[in-house]
Structure formats: structure tokens, C-alpha cells
PDB file of N, CA and C in Angstrom:
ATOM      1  N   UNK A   1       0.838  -1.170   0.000  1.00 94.00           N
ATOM      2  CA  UNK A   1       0.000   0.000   0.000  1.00 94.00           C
ATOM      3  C   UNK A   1       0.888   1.239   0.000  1.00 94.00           C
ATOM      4  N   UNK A   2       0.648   2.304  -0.834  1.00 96.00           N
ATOM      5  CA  UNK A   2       1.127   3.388  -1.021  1.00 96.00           C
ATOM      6  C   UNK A   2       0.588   4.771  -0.145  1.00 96.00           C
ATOM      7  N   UNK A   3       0.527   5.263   0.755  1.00 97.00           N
ATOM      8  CA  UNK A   3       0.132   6.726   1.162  1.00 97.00           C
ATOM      9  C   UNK A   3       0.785   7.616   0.149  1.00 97.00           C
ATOM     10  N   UNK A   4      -0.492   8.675   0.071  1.00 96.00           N
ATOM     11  CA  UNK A   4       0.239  10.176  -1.066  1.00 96.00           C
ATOM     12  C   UNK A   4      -0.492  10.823   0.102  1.00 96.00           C
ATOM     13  N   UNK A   5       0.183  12.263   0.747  1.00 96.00           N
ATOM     14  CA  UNK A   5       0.161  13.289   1.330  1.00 96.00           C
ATOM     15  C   UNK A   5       0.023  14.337   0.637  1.00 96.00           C
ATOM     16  N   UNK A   6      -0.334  15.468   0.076  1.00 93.00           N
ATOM     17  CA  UNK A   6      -0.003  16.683  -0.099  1.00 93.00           C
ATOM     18  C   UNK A   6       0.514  17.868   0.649  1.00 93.00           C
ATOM     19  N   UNK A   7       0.869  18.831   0.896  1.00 93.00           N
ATOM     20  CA  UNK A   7       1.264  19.787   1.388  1.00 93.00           C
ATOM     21  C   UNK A   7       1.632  20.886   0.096  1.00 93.00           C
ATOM     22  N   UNK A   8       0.600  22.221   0.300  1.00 90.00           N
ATOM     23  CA  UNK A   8       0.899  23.154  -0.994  1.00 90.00           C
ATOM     24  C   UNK A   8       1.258  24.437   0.248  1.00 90.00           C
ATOM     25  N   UNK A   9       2.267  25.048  -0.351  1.00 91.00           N
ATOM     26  CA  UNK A   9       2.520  26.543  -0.111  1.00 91.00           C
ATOM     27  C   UNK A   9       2.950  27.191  -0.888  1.00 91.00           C
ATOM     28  N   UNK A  10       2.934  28.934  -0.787  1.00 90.00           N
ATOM     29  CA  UNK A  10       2.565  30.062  -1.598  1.00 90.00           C
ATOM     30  C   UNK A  10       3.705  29.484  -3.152  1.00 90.00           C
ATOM     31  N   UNK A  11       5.185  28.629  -2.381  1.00 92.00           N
ATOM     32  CA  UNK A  11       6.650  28.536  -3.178  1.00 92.00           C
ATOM     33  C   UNK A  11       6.767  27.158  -3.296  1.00 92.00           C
ATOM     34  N   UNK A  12       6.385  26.242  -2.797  1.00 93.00           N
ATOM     35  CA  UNK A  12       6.307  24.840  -3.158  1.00 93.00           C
ATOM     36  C   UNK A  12       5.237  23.952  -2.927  1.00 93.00           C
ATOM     37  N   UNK A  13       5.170  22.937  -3.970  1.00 93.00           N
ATOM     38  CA  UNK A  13       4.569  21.716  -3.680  1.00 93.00           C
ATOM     39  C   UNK A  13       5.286  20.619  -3.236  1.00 93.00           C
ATOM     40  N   UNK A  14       4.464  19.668  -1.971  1.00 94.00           N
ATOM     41  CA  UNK A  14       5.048  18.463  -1.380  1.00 94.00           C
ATOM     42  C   UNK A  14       4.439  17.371  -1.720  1.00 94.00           C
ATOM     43  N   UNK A  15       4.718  15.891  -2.088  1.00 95.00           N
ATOM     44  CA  UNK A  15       3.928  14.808  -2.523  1.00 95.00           C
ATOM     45  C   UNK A  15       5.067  14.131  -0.989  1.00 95.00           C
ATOM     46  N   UNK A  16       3.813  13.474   0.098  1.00 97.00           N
ATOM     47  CA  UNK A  16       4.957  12.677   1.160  1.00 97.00           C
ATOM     48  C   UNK A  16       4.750  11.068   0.803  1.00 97.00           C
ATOM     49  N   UNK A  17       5.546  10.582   0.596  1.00 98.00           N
ATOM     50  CA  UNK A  17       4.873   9.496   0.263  1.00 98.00           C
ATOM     51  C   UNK A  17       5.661   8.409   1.576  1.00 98.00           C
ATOM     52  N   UNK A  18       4.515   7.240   1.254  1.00 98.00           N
ATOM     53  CA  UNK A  18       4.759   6.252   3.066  1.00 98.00           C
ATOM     54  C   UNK A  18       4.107   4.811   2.921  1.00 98.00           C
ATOM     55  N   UNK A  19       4.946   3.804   2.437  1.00 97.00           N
ATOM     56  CA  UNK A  19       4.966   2.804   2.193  1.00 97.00           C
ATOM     57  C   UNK A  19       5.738   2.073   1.231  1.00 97.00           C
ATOM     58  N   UNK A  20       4.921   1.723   0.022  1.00 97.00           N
ATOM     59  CA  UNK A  20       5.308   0.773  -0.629  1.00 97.00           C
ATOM     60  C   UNK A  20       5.323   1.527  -2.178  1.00 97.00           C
ATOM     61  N   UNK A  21       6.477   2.102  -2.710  1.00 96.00           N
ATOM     62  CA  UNK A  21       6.396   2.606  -4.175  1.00 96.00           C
ATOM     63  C   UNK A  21       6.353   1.292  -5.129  1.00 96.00           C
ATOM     64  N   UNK A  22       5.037   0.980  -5.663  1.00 95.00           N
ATOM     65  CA  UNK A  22       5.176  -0.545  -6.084  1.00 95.00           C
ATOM     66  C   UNK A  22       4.112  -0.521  -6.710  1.00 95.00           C
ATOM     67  N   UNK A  23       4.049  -1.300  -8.134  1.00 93.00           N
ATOM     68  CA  UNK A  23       2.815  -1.672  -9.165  1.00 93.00           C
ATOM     69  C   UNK A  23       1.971  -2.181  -8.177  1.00 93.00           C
ATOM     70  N   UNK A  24       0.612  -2.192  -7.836  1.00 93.00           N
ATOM     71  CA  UNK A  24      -0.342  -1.299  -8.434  1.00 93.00           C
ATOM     72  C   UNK A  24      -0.547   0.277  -8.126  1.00 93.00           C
ATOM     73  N   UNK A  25       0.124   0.950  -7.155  1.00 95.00           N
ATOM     74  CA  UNK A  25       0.141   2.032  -6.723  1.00 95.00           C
ATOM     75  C   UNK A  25       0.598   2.748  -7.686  1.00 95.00           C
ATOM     76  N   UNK A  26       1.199   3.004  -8.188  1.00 95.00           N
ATOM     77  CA  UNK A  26       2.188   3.808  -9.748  1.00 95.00           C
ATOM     78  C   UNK A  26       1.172   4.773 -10.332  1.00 95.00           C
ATOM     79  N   UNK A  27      -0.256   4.016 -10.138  1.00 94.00           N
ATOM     80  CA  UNK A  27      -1.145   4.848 -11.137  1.00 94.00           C
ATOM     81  C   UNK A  27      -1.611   6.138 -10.622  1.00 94.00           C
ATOM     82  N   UNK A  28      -2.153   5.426  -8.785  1.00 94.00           N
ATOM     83  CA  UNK A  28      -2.069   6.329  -8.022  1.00 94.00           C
ATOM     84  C   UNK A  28      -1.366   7.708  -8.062  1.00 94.00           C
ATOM     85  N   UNK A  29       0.407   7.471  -7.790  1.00 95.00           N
ATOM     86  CA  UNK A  29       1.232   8.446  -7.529  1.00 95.00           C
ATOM     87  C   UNK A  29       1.378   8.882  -9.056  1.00 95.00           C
ATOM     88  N   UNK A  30       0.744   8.659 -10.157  1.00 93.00           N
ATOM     89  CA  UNK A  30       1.085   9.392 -11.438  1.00 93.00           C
ATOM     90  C   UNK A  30      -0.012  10.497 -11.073  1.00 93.00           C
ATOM     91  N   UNK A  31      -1.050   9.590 -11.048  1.00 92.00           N
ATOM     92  CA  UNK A  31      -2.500  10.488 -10.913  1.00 92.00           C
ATOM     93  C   UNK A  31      -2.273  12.305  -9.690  1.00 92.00           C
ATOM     94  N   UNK A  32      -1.629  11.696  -8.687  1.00 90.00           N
ATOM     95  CA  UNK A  32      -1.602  12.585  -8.103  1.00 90.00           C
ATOM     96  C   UNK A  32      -0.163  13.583  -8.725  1.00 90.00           C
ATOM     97  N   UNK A  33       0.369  13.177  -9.478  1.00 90.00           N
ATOM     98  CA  UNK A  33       2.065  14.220  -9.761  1.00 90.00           C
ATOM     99  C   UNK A  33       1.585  14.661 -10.339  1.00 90.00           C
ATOM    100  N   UNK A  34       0.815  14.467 -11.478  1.00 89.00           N
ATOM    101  CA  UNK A  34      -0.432  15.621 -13.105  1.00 89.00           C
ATOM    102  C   UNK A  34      -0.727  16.030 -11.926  1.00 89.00           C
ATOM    103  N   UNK A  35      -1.962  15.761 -11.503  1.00 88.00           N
ATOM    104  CA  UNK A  35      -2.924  16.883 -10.884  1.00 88.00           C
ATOM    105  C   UNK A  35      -2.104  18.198  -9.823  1.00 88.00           C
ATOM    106  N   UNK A  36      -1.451  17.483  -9.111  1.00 83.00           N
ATOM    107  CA  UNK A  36      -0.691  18.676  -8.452  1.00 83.00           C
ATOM    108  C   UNK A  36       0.651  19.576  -9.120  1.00 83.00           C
ATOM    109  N   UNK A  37       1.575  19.308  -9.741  1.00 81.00           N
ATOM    110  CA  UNK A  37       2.916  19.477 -10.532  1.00 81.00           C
ATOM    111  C   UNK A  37       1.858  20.679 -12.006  1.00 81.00           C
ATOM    112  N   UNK A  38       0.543  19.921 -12.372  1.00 82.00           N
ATOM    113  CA  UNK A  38       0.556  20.690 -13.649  1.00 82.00           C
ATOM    114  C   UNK A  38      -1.017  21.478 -12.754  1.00 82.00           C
ATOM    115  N   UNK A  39      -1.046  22.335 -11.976  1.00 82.00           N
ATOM    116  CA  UNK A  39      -1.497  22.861 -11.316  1.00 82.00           C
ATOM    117  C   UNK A  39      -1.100  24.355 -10.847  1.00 82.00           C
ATOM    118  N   UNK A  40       0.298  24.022 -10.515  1.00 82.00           N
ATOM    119  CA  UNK A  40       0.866  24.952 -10.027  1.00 82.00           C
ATOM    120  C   UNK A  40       2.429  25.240 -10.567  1.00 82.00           C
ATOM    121  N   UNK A  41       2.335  25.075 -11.835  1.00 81.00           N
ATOM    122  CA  UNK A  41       3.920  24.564 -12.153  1.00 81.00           C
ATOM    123  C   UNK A  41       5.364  25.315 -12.025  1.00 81.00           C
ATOM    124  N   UNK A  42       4.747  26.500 -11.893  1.00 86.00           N
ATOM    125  CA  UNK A  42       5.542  27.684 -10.789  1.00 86.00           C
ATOM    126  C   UNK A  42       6.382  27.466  -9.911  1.00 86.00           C
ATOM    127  N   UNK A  43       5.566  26.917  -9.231  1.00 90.00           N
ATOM    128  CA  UNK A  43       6.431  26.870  -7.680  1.00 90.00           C
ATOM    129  C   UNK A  43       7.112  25.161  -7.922  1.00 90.00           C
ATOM    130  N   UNK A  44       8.206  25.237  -6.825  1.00 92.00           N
ATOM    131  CA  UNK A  44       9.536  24.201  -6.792  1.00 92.00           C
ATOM    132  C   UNK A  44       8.103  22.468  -6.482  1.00 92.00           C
ATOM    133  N   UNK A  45       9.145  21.590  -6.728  1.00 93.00           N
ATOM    134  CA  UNK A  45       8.172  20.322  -6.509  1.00 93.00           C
ATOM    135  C   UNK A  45       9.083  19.847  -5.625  1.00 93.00           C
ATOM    136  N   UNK A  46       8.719  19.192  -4.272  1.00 95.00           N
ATOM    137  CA  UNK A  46       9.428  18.414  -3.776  1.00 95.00           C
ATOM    138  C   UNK A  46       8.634  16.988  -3.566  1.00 95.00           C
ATOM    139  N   UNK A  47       9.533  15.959  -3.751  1.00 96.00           N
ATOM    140  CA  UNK A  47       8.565  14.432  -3.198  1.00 96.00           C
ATOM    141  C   UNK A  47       9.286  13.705  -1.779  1.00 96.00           C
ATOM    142  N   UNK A  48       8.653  13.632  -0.707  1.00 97.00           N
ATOM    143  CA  UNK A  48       9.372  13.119   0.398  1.00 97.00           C
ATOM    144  C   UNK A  48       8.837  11.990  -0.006  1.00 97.00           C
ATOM    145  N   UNK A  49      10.194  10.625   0.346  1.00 97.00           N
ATOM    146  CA  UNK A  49      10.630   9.925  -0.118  1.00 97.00           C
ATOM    147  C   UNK A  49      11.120   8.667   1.568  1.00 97.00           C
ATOM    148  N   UNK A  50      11.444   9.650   2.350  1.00 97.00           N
ATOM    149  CA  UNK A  50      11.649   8.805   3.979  1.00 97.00           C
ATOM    150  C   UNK A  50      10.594   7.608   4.401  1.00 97.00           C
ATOM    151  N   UNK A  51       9.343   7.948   3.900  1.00 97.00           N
ATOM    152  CA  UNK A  51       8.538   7.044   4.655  1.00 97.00           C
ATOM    153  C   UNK A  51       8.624   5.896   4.045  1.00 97.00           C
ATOM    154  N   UNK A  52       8.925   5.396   2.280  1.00 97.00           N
ATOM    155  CA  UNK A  52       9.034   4.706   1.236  1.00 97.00           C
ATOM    156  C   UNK A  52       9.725   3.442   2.075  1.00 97.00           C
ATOM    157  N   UNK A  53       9.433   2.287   2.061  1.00 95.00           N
ATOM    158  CA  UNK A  53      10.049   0.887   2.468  1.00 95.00           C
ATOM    159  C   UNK A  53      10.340   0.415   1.364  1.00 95.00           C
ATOM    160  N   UNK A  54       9.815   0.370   0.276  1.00 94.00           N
ATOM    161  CA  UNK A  54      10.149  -0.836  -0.613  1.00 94.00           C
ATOM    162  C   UNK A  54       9.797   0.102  -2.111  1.00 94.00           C
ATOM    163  N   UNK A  55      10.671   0.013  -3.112  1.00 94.00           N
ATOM    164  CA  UNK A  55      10.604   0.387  -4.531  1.00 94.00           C
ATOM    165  C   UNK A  55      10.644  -0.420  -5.844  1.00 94.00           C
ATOM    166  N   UNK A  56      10.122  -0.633  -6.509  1.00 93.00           N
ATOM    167  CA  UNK A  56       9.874  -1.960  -7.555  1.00 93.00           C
ATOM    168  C   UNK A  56      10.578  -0.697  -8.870  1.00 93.00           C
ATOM    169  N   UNK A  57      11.058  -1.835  -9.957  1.00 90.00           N
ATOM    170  CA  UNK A  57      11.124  -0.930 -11.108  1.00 90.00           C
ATOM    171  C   UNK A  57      10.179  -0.098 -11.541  1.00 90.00           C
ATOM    172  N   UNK A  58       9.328  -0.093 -11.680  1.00 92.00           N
ATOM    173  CA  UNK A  58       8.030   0.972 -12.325  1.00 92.00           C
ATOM    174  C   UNK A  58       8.038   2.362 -10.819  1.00 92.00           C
ATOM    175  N   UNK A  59       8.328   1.927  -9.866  1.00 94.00           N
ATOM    176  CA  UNK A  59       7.925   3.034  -9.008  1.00 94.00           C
ATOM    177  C   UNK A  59       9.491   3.745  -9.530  1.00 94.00           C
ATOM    178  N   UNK A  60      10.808   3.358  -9.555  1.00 92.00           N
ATOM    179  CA  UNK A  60      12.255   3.834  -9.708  1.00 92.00           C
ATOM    180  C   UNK A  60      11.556   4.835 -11.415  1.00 92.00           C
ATOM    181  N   UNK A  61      11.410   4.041 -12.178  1.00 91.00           N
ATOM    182  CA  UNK A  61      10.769   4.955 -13.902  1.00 91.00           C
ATOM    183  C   UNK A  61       9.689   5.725 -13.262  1.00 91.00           C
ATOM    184  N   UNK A  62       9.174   5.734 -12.237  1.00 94.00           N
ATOM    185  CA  UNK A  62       7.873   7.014 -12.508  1.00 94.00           C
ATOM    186  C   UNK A  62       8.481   8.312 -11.675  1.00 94.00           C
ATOM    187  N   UNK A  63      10.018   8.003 -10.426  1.00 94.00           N
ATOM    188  CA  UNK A  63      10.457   8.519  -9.905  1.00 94.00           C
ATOM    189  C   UNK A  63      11.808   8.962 -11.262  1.00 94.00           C
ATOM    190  N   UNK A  64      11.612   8.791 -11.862  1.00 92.00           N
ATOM    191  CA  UNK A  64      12.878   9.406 -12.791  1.00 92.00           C
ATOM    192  C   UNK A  64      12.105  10.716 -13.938  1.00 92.00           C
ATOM    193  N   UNK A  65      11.111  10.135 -14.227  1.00 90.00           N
ATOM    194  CA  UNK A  65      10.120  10.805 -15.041  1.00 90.00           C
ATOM    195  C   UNK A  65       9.862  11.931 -13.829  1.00 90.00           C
ATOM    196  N   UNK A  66       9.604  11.954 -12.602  1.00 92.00           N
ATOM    197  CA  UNK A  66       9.673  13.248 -12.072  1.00 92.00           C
ATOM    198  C   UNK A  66      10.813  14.095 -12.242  1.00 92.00           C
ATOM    199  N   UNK A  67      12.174  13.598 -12.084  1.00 91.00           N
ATOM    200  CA  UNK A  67      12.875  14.479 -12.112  1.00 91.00           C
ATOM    201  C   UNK A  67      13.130  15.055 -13.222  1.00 91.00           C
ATOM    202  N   UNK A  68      13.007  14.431 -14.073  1.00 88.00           N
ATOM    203  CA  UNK A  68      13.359  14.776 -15.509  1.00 88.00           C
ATOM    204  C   UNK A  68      12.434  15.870 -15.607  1.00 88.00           C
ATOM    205  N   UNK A  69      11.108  16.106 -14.984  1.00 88.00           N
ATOM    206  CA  UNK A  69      10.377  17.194 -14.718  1.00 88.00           C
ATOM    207  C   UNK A  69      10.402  18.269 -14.294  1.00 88.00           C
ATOM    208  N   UNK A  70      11.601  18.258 -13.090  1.00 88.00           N
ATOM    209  CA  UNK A  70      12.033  19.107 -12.192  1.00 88.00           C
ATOM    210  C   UNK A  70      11.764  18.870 -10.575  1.00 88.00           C
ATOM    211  N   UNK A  71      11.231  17.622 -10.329  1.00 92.00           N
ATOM    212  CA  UNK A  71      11.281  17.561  -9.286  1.00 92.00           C
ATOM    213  C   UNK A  71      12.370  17.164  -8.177  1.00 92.00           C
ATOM    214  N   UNK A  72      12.409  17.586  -7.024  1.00 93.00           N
ATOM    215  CA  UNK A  72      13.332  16.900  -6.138  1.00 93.00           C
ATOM    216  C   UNK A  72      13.159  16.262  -4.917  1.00 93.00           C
ATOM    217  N   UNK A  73      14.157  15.631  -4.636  1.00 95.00           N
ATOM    218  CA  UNK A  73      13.457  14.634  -3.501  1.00 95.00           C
ATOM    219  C   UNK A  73      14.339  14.447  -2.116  1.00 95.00           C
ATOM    220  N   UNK A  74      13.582  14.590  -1.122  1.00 96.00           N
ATOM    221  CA  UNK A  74      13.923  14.187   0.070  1.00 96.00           C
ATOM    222  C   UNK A  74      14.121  12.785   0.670  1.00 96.00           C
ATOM    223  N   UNK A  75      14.986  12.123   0.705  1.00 95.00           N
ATOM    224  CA  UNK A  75      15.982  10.792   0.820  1.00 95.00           C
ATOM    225  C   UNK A  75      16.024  10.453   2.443  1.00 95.00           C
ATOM    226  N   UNK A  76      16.070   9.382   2.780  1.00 94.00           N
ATOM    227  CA  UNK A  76      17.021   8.667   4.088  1.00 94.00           C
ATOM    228  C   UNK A  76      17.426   7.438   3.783  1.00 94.00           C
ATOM    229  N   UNK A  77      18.783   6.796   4.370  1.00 92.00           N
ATOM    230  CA  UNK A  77      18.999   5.916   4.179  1.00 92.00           C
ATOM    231  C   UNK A  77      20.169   5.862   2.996  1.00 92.00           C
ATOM    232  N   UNK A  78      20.665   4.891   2.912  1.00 93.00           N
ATOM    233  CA  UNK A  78      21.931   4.817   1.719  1.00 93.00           C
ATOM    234  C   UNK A  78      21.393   4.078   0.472  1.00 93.00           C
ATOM    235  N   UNK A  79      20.641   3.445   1.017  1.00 91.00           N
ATOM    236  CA  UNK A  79      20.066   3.012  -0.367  1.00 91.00           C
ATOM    237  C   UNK A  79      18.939   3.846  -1.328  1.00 91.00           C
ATOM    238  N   UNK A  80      18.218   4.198  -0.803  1.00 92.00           N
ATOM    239  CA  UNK A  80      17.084   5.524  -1.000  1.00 92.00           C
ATOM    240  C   UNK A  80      18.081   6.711  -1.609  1.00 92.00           C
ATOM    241  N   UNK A  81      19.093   6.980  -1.159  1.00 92.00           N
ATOM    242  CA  UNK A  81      19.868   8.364  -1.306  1.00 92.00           C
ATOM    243  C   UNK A  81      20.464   8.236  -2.666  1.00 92.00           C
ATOM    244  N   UNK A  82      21.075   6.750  -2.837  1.00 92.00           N
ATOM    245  CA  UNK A  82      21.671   6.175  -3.914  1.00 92.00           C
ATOM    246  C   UNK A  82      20.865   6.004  -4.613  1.00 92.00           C
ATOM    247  N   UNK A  83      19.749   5.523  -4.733  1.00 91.00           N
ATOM    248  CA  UNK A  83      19.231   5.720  -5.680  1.00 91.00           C
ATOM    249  C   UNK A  83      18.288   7.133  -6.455  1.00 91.00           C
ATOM    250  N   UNK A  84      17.936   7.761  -5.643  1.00 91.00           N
ATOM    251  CA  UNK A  84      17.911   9.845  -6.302  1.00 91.00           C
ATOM    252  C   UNK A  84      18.745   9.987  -6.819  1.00 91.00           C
ATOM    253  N   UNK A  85      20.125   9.655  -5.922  1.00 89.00           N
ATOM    254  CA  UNK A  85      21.325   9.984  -7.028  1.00 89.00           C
ATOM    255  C   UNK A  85      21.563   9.580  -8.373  1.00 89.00           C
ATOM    256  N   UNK A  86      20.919   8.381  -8.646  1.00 89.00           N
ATOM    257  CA  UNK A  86      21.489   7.710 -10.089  1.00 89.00           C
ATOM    258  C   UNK A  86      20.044   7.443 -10.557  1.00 89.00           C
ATOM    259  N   UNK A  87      18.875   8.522 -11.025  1.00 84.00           N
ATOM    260  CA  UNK A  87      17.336   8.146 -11.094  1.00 84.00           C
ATOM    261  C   UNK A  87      17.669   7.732 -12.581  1.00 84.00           C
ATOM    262  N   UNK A  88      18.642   8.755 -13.397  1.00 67.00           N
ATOM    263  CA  UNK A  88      18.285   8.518 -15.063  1.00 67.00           C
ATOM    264  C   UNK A  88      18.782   7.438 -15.687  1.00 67.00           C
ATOM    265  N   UNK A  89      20.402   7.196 -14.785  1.00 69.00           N
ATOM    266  CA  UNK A  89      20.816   5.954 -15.419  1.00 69.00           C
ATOM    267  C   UNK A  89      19.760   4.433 -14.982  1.00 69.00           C
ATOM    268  N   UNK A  90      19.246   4.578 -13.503  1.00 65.00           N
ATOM    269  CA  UNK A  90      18.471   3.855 -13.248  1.00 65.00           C
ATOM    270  C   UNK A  90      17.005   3.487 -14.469  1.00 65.00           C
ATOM    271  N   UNK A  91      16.454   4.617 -14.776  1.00 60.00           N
ATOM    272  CA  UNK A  91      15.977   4.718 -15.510  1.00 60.00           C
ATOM    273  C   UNK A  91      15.924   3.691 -17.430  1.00 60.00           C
ATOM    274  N   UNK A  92      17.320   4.225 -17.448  1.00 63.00           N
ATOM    275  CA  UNK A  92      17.887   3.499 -18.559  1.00 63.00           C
ATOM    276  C   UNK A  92      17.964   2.050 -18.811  1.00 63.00           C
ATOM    277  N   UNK A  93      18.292   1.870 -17.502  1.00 66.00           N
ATOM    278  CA  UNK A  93      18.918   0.204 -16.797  1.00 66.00           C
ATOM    279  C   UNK A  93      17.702  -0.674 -17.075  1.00 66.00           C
ATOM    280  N   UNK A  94      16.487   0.220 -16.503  1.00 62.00           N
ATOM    281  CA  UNK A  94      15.386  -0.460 -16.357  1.00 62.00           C
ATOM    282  C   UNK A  94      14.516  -0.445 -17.390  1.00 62.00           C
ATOM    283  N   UNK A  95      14.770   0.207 -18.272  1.00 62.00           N
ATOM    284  CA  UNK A  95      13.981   0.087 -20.031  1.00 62.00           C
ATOM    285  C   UNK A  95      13.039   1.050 -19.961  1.00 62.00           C
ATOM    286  N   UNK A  96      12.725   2.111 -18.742  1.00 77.00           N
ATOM    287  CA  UNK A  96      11.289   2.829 -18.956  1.00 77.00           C
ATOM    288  C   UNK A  96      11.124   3.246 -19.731  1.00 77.00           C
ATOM    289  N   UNK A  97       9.925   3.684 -20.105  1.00 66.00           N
ATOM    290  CA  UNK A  97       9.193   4.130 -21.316  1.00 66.00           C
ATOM    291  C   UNK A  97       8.876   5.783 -21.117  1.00 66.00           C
ATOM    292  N   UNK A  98       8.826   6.338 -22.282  1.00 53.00           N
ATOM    293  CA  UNK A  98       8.896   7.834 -22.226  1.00 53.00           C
ATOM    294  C   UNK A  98       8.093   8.374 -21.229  1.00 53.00           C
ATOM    295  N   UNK A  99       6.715   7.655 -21.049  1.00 50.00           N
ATOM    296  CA  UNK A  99       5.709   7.731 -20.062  1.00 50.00           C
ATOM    297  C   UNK A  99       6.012   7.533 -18.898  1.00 50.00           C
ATOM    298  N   UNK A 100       7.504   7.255 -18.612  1.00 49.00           N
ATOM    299  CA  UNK A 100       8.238   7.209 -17.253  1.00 49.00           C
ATOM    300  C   UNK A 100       6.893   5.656 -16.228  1.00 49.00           C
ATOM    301  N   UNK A 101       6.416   4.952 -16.848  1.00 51.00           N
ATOM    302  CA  UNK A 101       6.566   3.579 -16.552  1.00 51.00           C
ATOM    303  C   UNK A 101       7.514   2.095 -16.681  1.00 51.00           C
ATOM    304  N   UNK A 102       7.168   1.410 -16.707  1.00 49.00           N
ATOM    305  CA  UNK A 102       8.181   0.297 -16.726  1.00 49.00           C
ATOM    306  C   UNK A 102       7.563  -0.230 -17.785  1.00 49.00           C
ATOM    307  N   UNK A 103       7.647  -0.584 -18.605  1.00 49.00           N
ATOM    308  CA  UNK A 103       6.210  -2.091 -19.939  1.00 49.00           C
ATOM    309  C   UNK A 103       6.294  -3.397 -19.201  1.00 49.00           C
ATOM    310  N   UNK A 104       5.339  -3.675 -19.291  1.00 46.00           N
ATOM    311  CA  UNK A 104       4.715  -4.822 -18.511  1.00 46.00           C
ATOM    312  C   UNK A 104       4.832  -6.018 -19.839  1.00 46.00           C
TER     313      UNK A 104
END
């Protein structure tokens, strides 16, 4: 199970997310990055990323497709950190599709 949080102010948007970044949720956290990101596209995007336990390929491609957007992300952990750090090559590795999913 995936939690999405929002948090909007005057200079940024927050997506908190808290669980499981993992197919079937993907559609979820797309659904909510359009609606909020192309809303306000002004202000900075941040996605907290701490509460996240577990990441499948499609959640790593829908998290690369953000940045490639402009978003940035709040990390814990060495593995979590390492992977923000390397979203595009990750990206690559993993075959996503322009639509920043994984193909099934």
C-alpha cells in the first residue's frame, strides 16, 4: 500500500509518500504528480521519499520521469539516497518508457 500526502505553499509543492512505491500504486502516484505538478507549475516540486520501504522498477521509472520534470526529492537511508542519485541511469537500466513507466 502506497500513502500520497499533499502539502501546498505560496513557493512549493510536497507529494509525502509512506509505504510501498510498487505496481499497483504507480497509477495512483502518477494520478496525483499531473494533478498537483501541472497545477501549479511555478512553484519548486518536492517528493518526500523517507517514509518509502520498498521500490519496484516501475515506481524507480515514474520517480525518474519526475525528475526529468524538475522535481526533487527528500531521501534517508543509503540506499534511498543512492538511488535519487542515479534516477536517469536507473531509468535506462530499467527500459522505462517515455511515459516514465516500466512495460509490462
Amino acid at each position: 500500500m502506497l500513502k500520497i500526502s499533499k502539502i501546498d505553499t505560496e513557493t512549493e509543492q510536497r507529494l509525502i509518500l509512506e509505504g510501498r512505491l510498487a505496481n499497483p500504486w504507480i497509477a495512483d502516484l502518477d494520478s496525483h504528480w499531473k494533478e498537483t505538478r501541472y497545477a501549479h507549475s511555478e512553484r519548486d516540486f518536492l517528493v518526500d521519499l523517507r517514509g518509502v520501504v520498498r521500490i519496484d522498477n516501475a515506481g524507480e521509472c515514474a520517480l525518474a520521469m519526475m525528475k526529468a520534470e524538475g522535481a526533487r526529492f527528500l531521501a534517508s537511508g543509503i540506499r534511498m539516497k543512492h538511488l535519487v542519485q542515479n534516477l536517469e541511469a536507473n531509468a535506462q537500466e530499467n527500459h522505462c518508457t517515455d511515459n516514465g513507466t516500466h512495460p509490462t
